[in-house]
């Protein structure tokens, strides 16, 4: 098979896993990675390499759960596990997502104001309206393609790193040889990176998107069913393609994280700027040291990733809440058929807009999001591990030994990280 044909085949395979990975690098994530590079230089680059296999394992489980059960994560938990845990997880997810939406919209509006001097409020409201209109009016098939192509804006961060002066031998050394510190700032930043990269909203989003993909390809029938043996259309090749999609998506996500840290470490840290509150501030700070073009690319990336991430954040909350209350849900449905689902999306975005007028600094808002995500992720990961090992749900597609070992390791690490994060609040 020729390279061109292989590339076309890969592009056809890319879907929920790739979009999930790309949306992980939202403006709030960009701010976290920028702060990492500015504060610690290249020292924490190893985290990008370390977190990749764990992200793949967890997201692959989520994708598999969606494909085989034909239910979103909320639906599966509601059917087979404690509703109290479900309500707790969905409440935390929704709060975290709404705050994250607010922070992302604010970052996008600030960036738009930086690029074109239109007042902040016009950018904020205009972007929010555009996102809601696209998510409501565009069919799932077209919207999935839109999100996929918006992911390409993340290449701006690779290009930015390649046009500035970088000490690549030092980059390679810091990536392959982890450097540890017991300082509070160092450990808290590791927790922040993990909380930003392994986020609950990605669990819900990919699970539901695999269900949407199944309906689009007529593999799940007209309605979701409950067990693996009820879905004869799911074949090994479908699961294999999902794994490829997820691997590529998570690799792409971590490569972007890597290059953002490299860029800010090579410019901001080198010139003594060690504190970044927002992604927009990082774009502004780059200009004197990396040039106008690099700064422009960095800023354009913020707008592009926001247009990708905000719909994912709002959509994952809508899926989760809709399944709790048995509402019709899905981007493949028109608003008349799923009014409550789209209502959640609209309300989430509106609240996100309003949050930008509260006297809370953007960085503090992101910090609160990290705390909530840190609390929500471990119990959800335990449930994902239990579900993906449950043969009544997953049939022959339950976890293998490798997935279990890696899954429980990262679940333990995230639990320890969340406990550390909570302790840091009190001490």
Short mmCIF file of C-alpha atoms in Angstrom, two decimals:
data_model
loop_
_atom_site.label_atom_id
_atom_site.label_comp_id
_atom_site.label_asym_id
_atom_site.label_seq_id
_atom_site.Cartn_x
_atom_site.Cartn_y
_atom_site.Cartn_z
CA UNK A 1 0.00 0.00 0.00
CA UNK A 2 1.38 3.42 -0.96
CA UNK A 3 2.11 6.06 1.68
CA UNK A 4 -0.64 8.30 0.29
CA UNK A 5 -3.22 5.51 0.57
CA UNK A 6 -2.08 4.66 4.11
CA UNK A 7 -2.45 8.32 5.09
CA UNK A 8 -5.97 8.46 3.63
CA UNK A 9 -6.91 5.31 5.53
CA UNK A 10 -5.54 6.78 8.79
CA UNK A 11 -7.48 10.01 8.27
CA UNK A 12 -10.68 7.98 7.80
CA UNK A 13 -10.00 6.10 11.04
CA UNK A 14 -9.33 9.25 13.08
CA UNK A 15 -12.43 10.36 15.00
CA UNK A 16 -13.45 10.42 18.68
CA UNK A 17 -10.01 9.41 20.00
CA UNK A 18 -8.18 12.04 17.96
CA UNK A 19 -10.69 14.78 18.83
CA UNK A 20 -10.50 13.82 22.53
CA UNK A 21 -6.71 14.06 22.49
CA UNK A 22 -6.65 17.38 20.66
CA UNK A 23 -9.34 18.95 22.88
CA UNK A 24 -7.18 18.07 25.88
CA UNK A 25 -4.87 20.90 24.77
CA UNK A 26 -7.47 23.58 25.41
CA UNK A 27 -6.57 27.18 26.41
CA UNK A 28 -6.52 26.18 30.10
CA UNK A 29 -4.15 23.32 29.25
CA UNK A 30 -2.00 25.69 27.20
CA UNK A 31 -1.81 28.00 30.24
CA UNK A 32 -0.71 25.08 32.46
CA UNK A 33 1.98 23.93 30.01
CA UNK A 34 3.15 27.53 29.47
CA UNK A 35 3.50 28.00 33.22
CA UNK A 36 5.43 24.70 33.39
CA UNK A 37 7.97 25.88 30.81
CA UNK A 38 8.25 29.37 32.28
CA UNK A 39 8.69 28.20 35.87
CA UNK A 40 10.69 24.99 35.49
CA UNK A 41 12.26 25.23 32.03
CA UNK A 42 12.83 21.80 30.47
CA UNK A 43 12.89 19.96 33.80
CA UNK A 44 9.33 18.57 33.60
CA UNK A 45 9.39 17.60 29.91
CA UNK A 46 9.57 13.95 30.96
CA UNK A 47 5.92 14.15 32.07
CA UNK A 48 4.80 14.37 28.42
CA UNK A 49 6.50 11.04 27.72
CA UNK A 50 5.42 9.48 31.03
CA UNK A 51 1.73 10.35 30.79
CA UNK A 52 1.23 9.16 27.19
CA UNK A 53 0.79 5.37 27.77
CA UNK A 54 -1.50 6.00 30.74
CA UNK A 55 -3.70 8.40 28.74
CA UNK A 56 -3.94 5.82 25.95
CA UNK A 57 -4.96 3.00 28.30
CA UNK A 58 -7.73 4.97 30.06
CA UNK A 59 -9.15 6.56 26.91
CA UNK A 60 -9.03 3.27 25.03
CA UNK A 61 -11.12 1.71 27.81
CA UNK A 62 -13.63 4.55 27.49
CA UNK A 63 -13.81 4.09 23.73
CA UNK A 64 -14.27 0.34 24.11
CA UNK A 65 -17.02 0.81 26.70
CA UNK A 66 -18.92 3.11 24.32
CA UNK A 67 -18.54 0.77 21.35
CA UNK A 68 -19.49 -2.46 23.13
CA UNK A 69 -22.21 -1.26 25.52
CA UNK A 70 -23.68 1.28 23.07
CA UNK A 71 -24.14 3.51 26.12
CA UNK A 72 -22.39 6.61 27.37
CA UNK A 73 -20.42 6.40 30.60
CA UNK A 74 -23.28 7.83 32.68
CA UNK A 75 -25.70 5.31 31.20
CA UNK A 76 -23.46 2.34 31.97
CA UNK A 77 -22.76 3.51 35.54
CA UNK A 78 -26.46 4.12 36.12
CA UNK A 79 -27.40 0.65 34.89
CA UNK A 80 -24.79 -1.35 36.76
CA UNK A 81 -23.44 0.67 39.71
CA UNK A 82 -24.42 2.99 42.54
CA UNK A 83 -26.51 6.00 41.55
CA UNK A 84 -25.02 7.99 44.43
CA UNK A 85 -21.60 7.63 42.86
CA UNK A 86 -23.07 8.58 39.50
CA UNK A 87 -24.70 11.76 40.84
CA UNK A 88 -21.50 12.73 42.68
CA UNK A 89 -19.34 12.22 39.58
CA UNK A 90 -21.70 13.97 37.14
CA UNK A 91 -22.14 16.95 39.50
CA UNK A 92 -18.38 17.41 39.84
CA UNK A 93 -17.90 16.91 36.10
CA UNK A 94 -20.52 19.55 35.27
CA UNK A 95 -19.12 22.12 37.72
CA UNK A 96 -15.56 21.56 36.47
CA UNK A 97 -16.63 21.74 32.83
CA UNK A 98 -18.60 24.97 33.26
CA UNK A 99 -15.68 26.66 35.03
CA UNK A 100 -13.34 25.36 32.33
CA UNK A 101 -15.68 26.70 29.63
CA UNK A 102 -15.61 30.11 31.31
CA UNK A 103 -11.82 30.14 31.49
CA UNK A 104 -11.46 28.98 27.88
CA UNK A 105 -13.94 31.54 26.55
CA UNK A 106 -12.13 34.27 28.48
CA UNK A 107 -8.77 33.19 27.06
CA UNK A 108 -10.18 33.14 23.51
CA UNK A 109 -11.78 36.59 23.91
CA UNK A 110 -8.56 38.04 25.35
CA UNK A 111 -6.59 36.56 22.47
CA UNK A 112 -9.04 37.94 19.93
CA UNK A 113 -8.72 41.37 21.54
CA UNK A 114 -4.93 40.99 21.36
CA UNK A 115 -5.04 40.18 17.63
CA UNK A 116 -7.79 42.63 16.64
CA UNK A 117 -8.60 45.51 18.96
CA UNK A 118 -12.32 44.78 19.28
CA UNK A 119 -13.53 45.02 22.93
CA UNK A 120 -13.33 41.88 25.07
CA UNK A 121 -17.10 41.58 25.59
CA UNK A 122 -17.81 41.47 21.84
CA UNK A 123 -15.28 38.68 21.34
CA UNK A 124 -16.63 36.80 24.38
CA UNK A 125 -20.30 36.93 23.38
CA UNK A 126 -19.57 36.45 19.67
CA UNK A 127 -17.45 33.34 20.20
CA UNK A 128 -20.03 31.86 22.61
CA UNK A 129 -22.87 32.40 20.12
CA UNK A 130 -20.82 30.92 17.26
CA UNK A 131 -20.01 27.77 19.25
CA UNK A 132 -23.64 27.24 20.32
CA UNK A 133 -24.99 27.78 16.79
CA UNK A 134 -22.49 25.33 15.28
CA UNK A 135 -23.15 22.67 17.92
CA UNK A 136 -26.93 22.94 17.53
CA UNK A 137 -27.42 23.44 13.79
CA UNK A 138 -24.66 21.41 12.14
CA UNK A 139 -25.21 17.66 11.68
CA UNK A 140 -22.99 15.29 13.64
CA UNK A 141 -21.21 14.03 10.51
CA UNK A 142 -20.19 17.54 9.48
CA UNK A 143 -19.54 18.71 13.04
CA UNK A 144 -17.21 15.77 13.73
CA UNK A 145 -15.22 16.76 10.63
CA UNK A 146 -15.17 20.38 11.80
CA UNK A 147 -13.73 19.36 15.16
CA UNK A 148 -11.19 17.11 13.46
CA UNK A 149 -9.93 19.93 11.24
CA UNK A 150 -9.89 22.42 14.13
CA UNK A 151 -7.41 20.04 15.75
CA UNK A 152 -4.91 20.97 13.05
CA UNK A 153 -4.56 24.46 14.58
CA UNK A 154 -2.45 22.79 17.28
CA UNK A 155 0.37 22.45 14.74
CA UNK A 156 0.94 26.16 15.43
CA UNK A 157 2.78 25.13 18.61
CA UNK A 158 5.08 22.73 16.77
CA UNK A 159 5.90 25.40 14.18
CA UNK A 160 6.51 27.99 16.92
CA UNK A 161 9.03 25.72 18.64
CA UNK A 162 10.82 25.06 15.35
CA UNK A 163 11.31 28.74 14.46
CA UNK A 164 12.85 29.81 17.78
CA UNK A 165 16.26 29.03 19.22
CA UNK A 166 16.10 25.82 21.29
CA UNK A 167 18.79 23.84 23.11
CA UNK A 168 17.70 20.48 21.65
CA UNK A 169 20.37 18.32 23.39
CA UNK A 170 19.11 19.66 26.74
CA UNK A 171 15.51 19.03 25.64
CA UNK A 172 16.34 15.40 24.81
CA UNK A 173 18.17 14.91 28.10
CA UNK A 174 15.27 16.32 30.17
CA UNK A 175 12.71 14.23 28.26
CA UNK A 176 14.48 10.87 28.61
CA UNK A 177 16.00 11.33 32.09
CA UNK A 178 13.37 12.43 34.63
CA UNK A 179 14.43 14.98 37.22
CA UNK A 180 12.60 14.95 40.55
CA UNK A 181 12.20 17.46 43.35
CA UNK A 182 10.32 17.34 46.63
CA UNK A 183 9.55 21.05 46.58
CA UNK A 184 5.89 21.93 46.98
CA UNK A 185 5.76 23.97 43.74
CA UNK A 186 7.34 21.17 41.72
CA UNK A 187 4.96 18.50 43.02
CA UNK A 188 1.86 20.70 42.70
CA UNK A 189 2.75 21.46 39.10
CA UNK A 190 3.03 17.73 38.33
CA UNK A 191 -0.45 17.33 39.83
CA UNK A 192 -1.70 20.24 37.69
CA UNK A 193 -0.30 18.63 34.52
CA UNK A 194 -1.87 15.25 35.32
CA UNK A 195 -5.19 16.93 36.12
CA UNK A 196 -5.06 18.80 32.84
CA UNK A 197 -4.12 15.80 30.69
CA UNK A 198 -6.20 13.01 32.28
CA UNK A 199 -9.52 14.84 32.63
CA UNK A 200 -12.99 13.44 33.42
CA UNK A 201 -14.67 15.28 30.54
CA UNK A 202 -12.56 13.26 28.09
CA UNK A 203 -13.84 10.01 29.64
CA UNK A 204 -17.46 10.99 29.04
CA UNK A 205 -16.86 12.59 25.64
CA UNK A 206 -15.05 9.68 23.97
CA UNK A 207 -17.45 7.07 25.36
CA UNK A 208 -20.45 8.93 23.94
CA UNK A 209 -18.73 9.78 20.66
CA UNK A 210 -18.04 6.10 20.01
CA UNK A 211 -21.78 5.53 20.43
CA UNK A 212 -22.48 8.39 17.98
CA UNK A 213 -19.98 6.88 15.52
CA UNK A 214 -21.68 3.50 15.88
CA UNK A 215 -25.07 4.98 15.00
CA UNK A 216 -23.55 6.91 12.11
CA UNK A 217 -22.13 3.67 10.69
CA UNK A 218 -25.37 1.73 11.45
CA UNK A 219 -23.52 -0.65 13.76
CA UNK A 220 -25.72 -0.14 16.81
CA UNK A 221 -29.19 -0.18 15.32
CA UNK A 222 -31.82 2.40 16.12
CA UNK A 223 -31.37 2.37 19.88
CA UNK A 224 -28.66 1.58 22.37
CA UNK A 225 -28.55 -1.93 23.73
CA UNK A 226 -27.12 -3.31 26.90
CA UNK A 227 -24.56 -6.08 26.43
CA UNK A 228 -21.76 -7.04 24.09
CA UNK A 229 -23.51 -10.14 22.75
CA UNK A 230 -26.45 -7.96 21.68
CA UNK A 231 -24.21 -6.07 19.21
CA UNK A 232 -23.06 -8.53 16.55
CA UNK A 233 -21.98 -5.71 14.22
CA UNK A 234 -18.99 -4.74 16.42
CA UNK A 235 -16.01 -6.59 14.99
CA UNK A 236 -12.37 -6.92 15.97
CA UNK A 237 -11.41 -4.55 13.17
CA UNK A 238 -13.70 -1.85 14.64
CA UNK A 239 -12.01 -2.14 18.03
CA UNK A 240 -8.60 -2.14 16.35
CA UNK A 241 -9.43 1.07 14.45
CA UNK A 242 -10.66 2.69 17.67
CA UNK A 243 -7.35 1.81 19.35
CA UNK A 244 -5.39 3.35 16.47
CA UNK A 245 -7.58 6.47 16.66
CA UNK A 246 -7.03 6.75 20.42
CA UNK A 247 -3.27 6.15 20.21
CA UNK A 248 -2.85 8.83 17.55
CA UNK A 249 -5.05 11.28 19.48
CA UNK A 250 -3.22 10.88 22.78
CA UNK A 251 0.19 10.99 21.05
CA UNK A 252 -0.81 14.20 19.29
CA UNK A 253 -2.00 15.68 22.60
CA UNK A 254 1.27 14.93 24.34
CA UNK A 255 3.41 16.14 21.44
CA UNK A 256 1.63 19.51 21.62
CA UNK A 257 2.17 19.63 25.40
CA UNK A 258 5.85 18.88 24.79
CA UNK A 259 6.31 21.68 22.24
CA UNK A 260 4.46 24.28 24.33
CA UNK A 261 6.77 23.56 27.27
CA UNK A 262 9.81 23.66 24.95
CA UNK A 263 8.70 27.03 23.49
CA UNK A 264 8.04 28.79 26.80
CA UNK A 265 11.12 27.28 28.47
CA UNK A 266 13.34 28.46 25.58
CA UNK A 267 11.96 32.00 25.63
CA UNK A 268 10.20 33.05 28.83
CA UNK A 269 12.27 31.03 31.34
CA UNK A 270 15.52 32.02 29.59
CA UNK A 271 14.64 35.71 29.92
CA UNK A 272 13.53 35.54 33.55
CA UNK A 273 9.75 35.40 33.08
CA UNK A 274 8.73 32.61 35.43
CA UNK A 275 5.05 33.27 36.08
CA UNK A 276 2.21 32.98 33.54
CA UNK A 277 -1.45 33.33 34.55
CA UNK A 278 -3.12 32.77 31.19
CA UNK A 279 -2.41 31.38 27.73
CA UNK A 280 -2.91 34.88 26.29
CA UNK A 281 -0.26 36.26 28.63
CA UNK A 282 2.12 33.60 27.33
CA UNK A 283 1.44 34.70 23.73
CA UNK A 284 2.11 38.33 24.66
CA UNK A 285 5.27 37.51 26.59
CA UNK A 286 6.68 35.54 23.64
CA UNK A 287 6.72 38.54 21.29
CA UNK A 288 9.89 40.35 22.50
CA UNK A 289 11.93 37.12 22.56
CA UNK A 290 10.52 34.94 19.77
CA UNK A 291 9.24 37.58 17.36
CA UNK A 292 5.83 38.70 16.17
CA UNK A 293 5.22 35.66 13.96
CA UNK A 294 5.82 33.16 16.79
CA UNK A 295 3.59 35.19 19.09
CA UNK A 296 0.88 35.33 16.42
CA UNK A 297 1.03 31.55 15.88
CA UNK A 298 0.77 30.95 19.62
CA UNK A 299 -2.26 33.25 19.84
CA UNK A 300 -3.99 31.71 16.82
CA UNK A 301 -3.54 28.30 18.43
CA UNK A 302 -5.44 29.51 21.50
CA UNK A 303 -8.44 30.55 19.38
CA UNK A 304 -8.39 27.31 17.38
CA UNK A 305 -8.13 25.01 20.39
CA UNK A 306 -10.87 26.93 22.18
CA UNK A 307 -13.25 26.38 19.26
CA UNK A 308 -12.42 22.68 19.58
CA UNK A 309 -12.45 22.33 23.37
CA UNK A 310 -15.50 24.38 24.45
CA UNK A 311 -17.95 22.24 22.40
CA UNK A 312 -16.33 19.11 23.86
CA UNK A 313 -16.63 20.45 27.42
CA UNK A 314 -20.26 21.51 26.95
CA UNK A 315 -21.11 18.34 25.03
CA UNK A 316 -19.64 15.95 27.58
CA UNK A 317 -21.65 17.63 30.36
CA UNK A 318 -24.81 17.41 28.23
CA UNK A 319 -24.27 13.70 27.54
CA UNK A 320 -23.64 12.93 31.22
CA UNK A 321 -26.67 14.85 32.53
CA UNK A 322 -29.00 13.60 29.79
CA UNK A 323 -28.22 9.96 30.57
CA UNK A 324 -28.88 10.54 34.27
CA UNK A 325 -32.41 11.81 33.53
CA UNK A 326 -33.17 9.53 30.54
CA UNK A 327 -33.30 12.53 28.19
CA UNK A 328 -32.80 11.99 24.48
CA UNK A 329 -29.25 12.96 23.65
CA UNK A 330 -26.74 13.14 20.85
CA UNK A 331 -25.28 15.53 18.33
CA UNK A 332 -26.83 13.30 15.66
CA UNK A 333 -30.27 14.55 16.75
CA UNK A 334 -31.86 17.89 15.94
CA UNK A 335 -32.78 20.26 18.77
CA UNK A 336 -36.51 19.39 18.46
CA UNK A 337 -35.73 15.73 19.22
CA UNK A 338 -33.29 16.43 22.09
CA UNK A 339 -34.22 19.83 23.59
CA UNK A 340 -32.91 19.06 27.07
CA UNK A 341 -29.55 17.85 25.71
CA UNK A 342 -28.99 21.05 23.73
CA UNK A 343 -30.45 23.06 26.63
CA UNK A 344 -27.60 21.85 28.85
CA UNK A 345 -25.08 22.95 26.19
CA UNK A 346 -26.66 26.42 25.94
CA UNK A 347 -26.86 26.91 29.72
CA UNK A 348 -23.28 25.70 30.24
CA UNK A 349 -21.94 28.19 27.69
CA UNK A 350 -24.06 31.05 29.10
CA UNK A 351 -22.77 30.39 32.64
CA UNK A 352 -19.25 30.23 31.21
CA UNK A 353 -19.75 33.70 29.73
CA UNK A 354 -21.11 35.08 33.02
CA UNK A 355 -18.13 33.69 34.99
CA UNK A 356 -15.88 36.11 33.10
CA UNK A 357 -17.59 39.03 34.85
CA UNK A 358 -17.01 37.71 38.36
CA UNK A 359 -14.08 39.10 40.40
CA UNK A 360 -12.13 35.83 40.06
CA UNK A 361 -8.75 35.83 38.34
CA UNK A 362 -8.58 33.44 35.35
CA UNK A 363 -5.69 31.49 36.83
CA UNK A 364 -7.57 31.03 40.12
CA UNK A 365 -10.58 29.81 38.12
CA UNK A 366 -8.40 27.22 36.40
CA UNK A 367 -6.95 26.21 39.75
CA UNK A 368 -10.45 25.50 41.08
CA UNK A 369 -11.14 23.43 37.96
CA UNK A 370 -7.99 21.40 38.54
CA UNK A 371 -9.08 20.70 42.12
CA UNK A 372 -12.54 19.51 41.05
CA UNK A 373 -11.10 17.41 38.20
CA UNK A 374 -8.57 15.97 40.63
CA UNK A 375 -11.38 14.91 42.98
CA UNK A 376 -13.63 13.56 40.21
CA UNK A 377 -11.04 11.63 38.18
CA UNK A 378 -9.95 8.82 40.58
CA UNK A 379 -13.44 7.46 41.46
CA UNK A 380 -14.40 7.66 37.79
CA UNK A 381 -11.24 5.81 36.82
CA UNK A 382 -12.07 3.08 39.35
CA UNK A 383 -15.51 2.74 37.74
CA UNK A 384 -13.96 2.64 34.25
CA UNK A 385 -11.65 -0.14 35.41
CA UNK A 386 -14.56 -2.10 36.91
CA UNK A 387 -16.77 -1.63 33.84
CA UNK A 388 -14.06 -2.58 31.35
CA UNK A 389 -13.39 -5.77 33.36
CA UNK A 390 -17.09 -6.69 33.65
CA UNK A 391 -17.70 -9.53 31.17
CA UNK A 392 -21.49 -9.08 31.47
CA UNK A 393 -21.02 -5.64 29.90
CA UNK A 394 -17.91 -6.09 27.77
CA UNK A 395 -18.04 -9.76 26.80
CA UNK A 396 -14.85 -10.86 25.03
CA UNK A 397 -13.73 -7.22 24.83
CA UNK A 398 -12.98 -6.90 28.55
CA UNK A 399 -9.52 -5.73 29.67
CA UNK A 400 -6.35 -7.71 29.07
CA UNK A 401 -3.57 -8.00 31.67
CA UNK A 402 -1.56 -5.08 30.31
CA UNK A 403 -4.56 -2.73 30.37
CA UNK A 404 -5.33 -3.73 33.96
CA UNK A 405 -1.78 -3.20 35.20
CA UNK A 406 -1.41 0.20 33.50
CA UNK A 407 -4.97 1.24 34.39
CA UNK A 408 -4.64 0.51 38.11
CA UNK A 409 -1.19 2.16 38.25
CA UNK A 410 -2.43 5.47 36.80
CA UNK A 411 -5.61 5.29 38.91
CA UNK A 412 -3.41 4.97 42.02
CA UNK A 413 -1.16 7.82 40.88
CA UNK A 414 -4.15 10.09 40.22
CA UNK A 415 -5.66 9.20 43.62
CA UNK A 416 -2.40 10.09 45.38
CA UNK A 417 -2.15 13.29 43.32
CA UNK A 418 -5.70 14.34 44.20
CA UNK A 419 -5.09 13.69 47.91
CA UNK A 420 -1.90 15.75 47.66
CA UNK A 421 -3.81 18.53 45.96
CA UNK A 422 -6.45 18.56 48.70
CA UNK A 423 -3.81 18.54 51.44
CA UNK A 424 -2.08 21.50 49.80
CA UNK A 425 -5.29 23.52 50.25
CA UNK A 426 -5.28 22.99 54.00
CA UNK A 427 -1.54 23.02 54.64
#
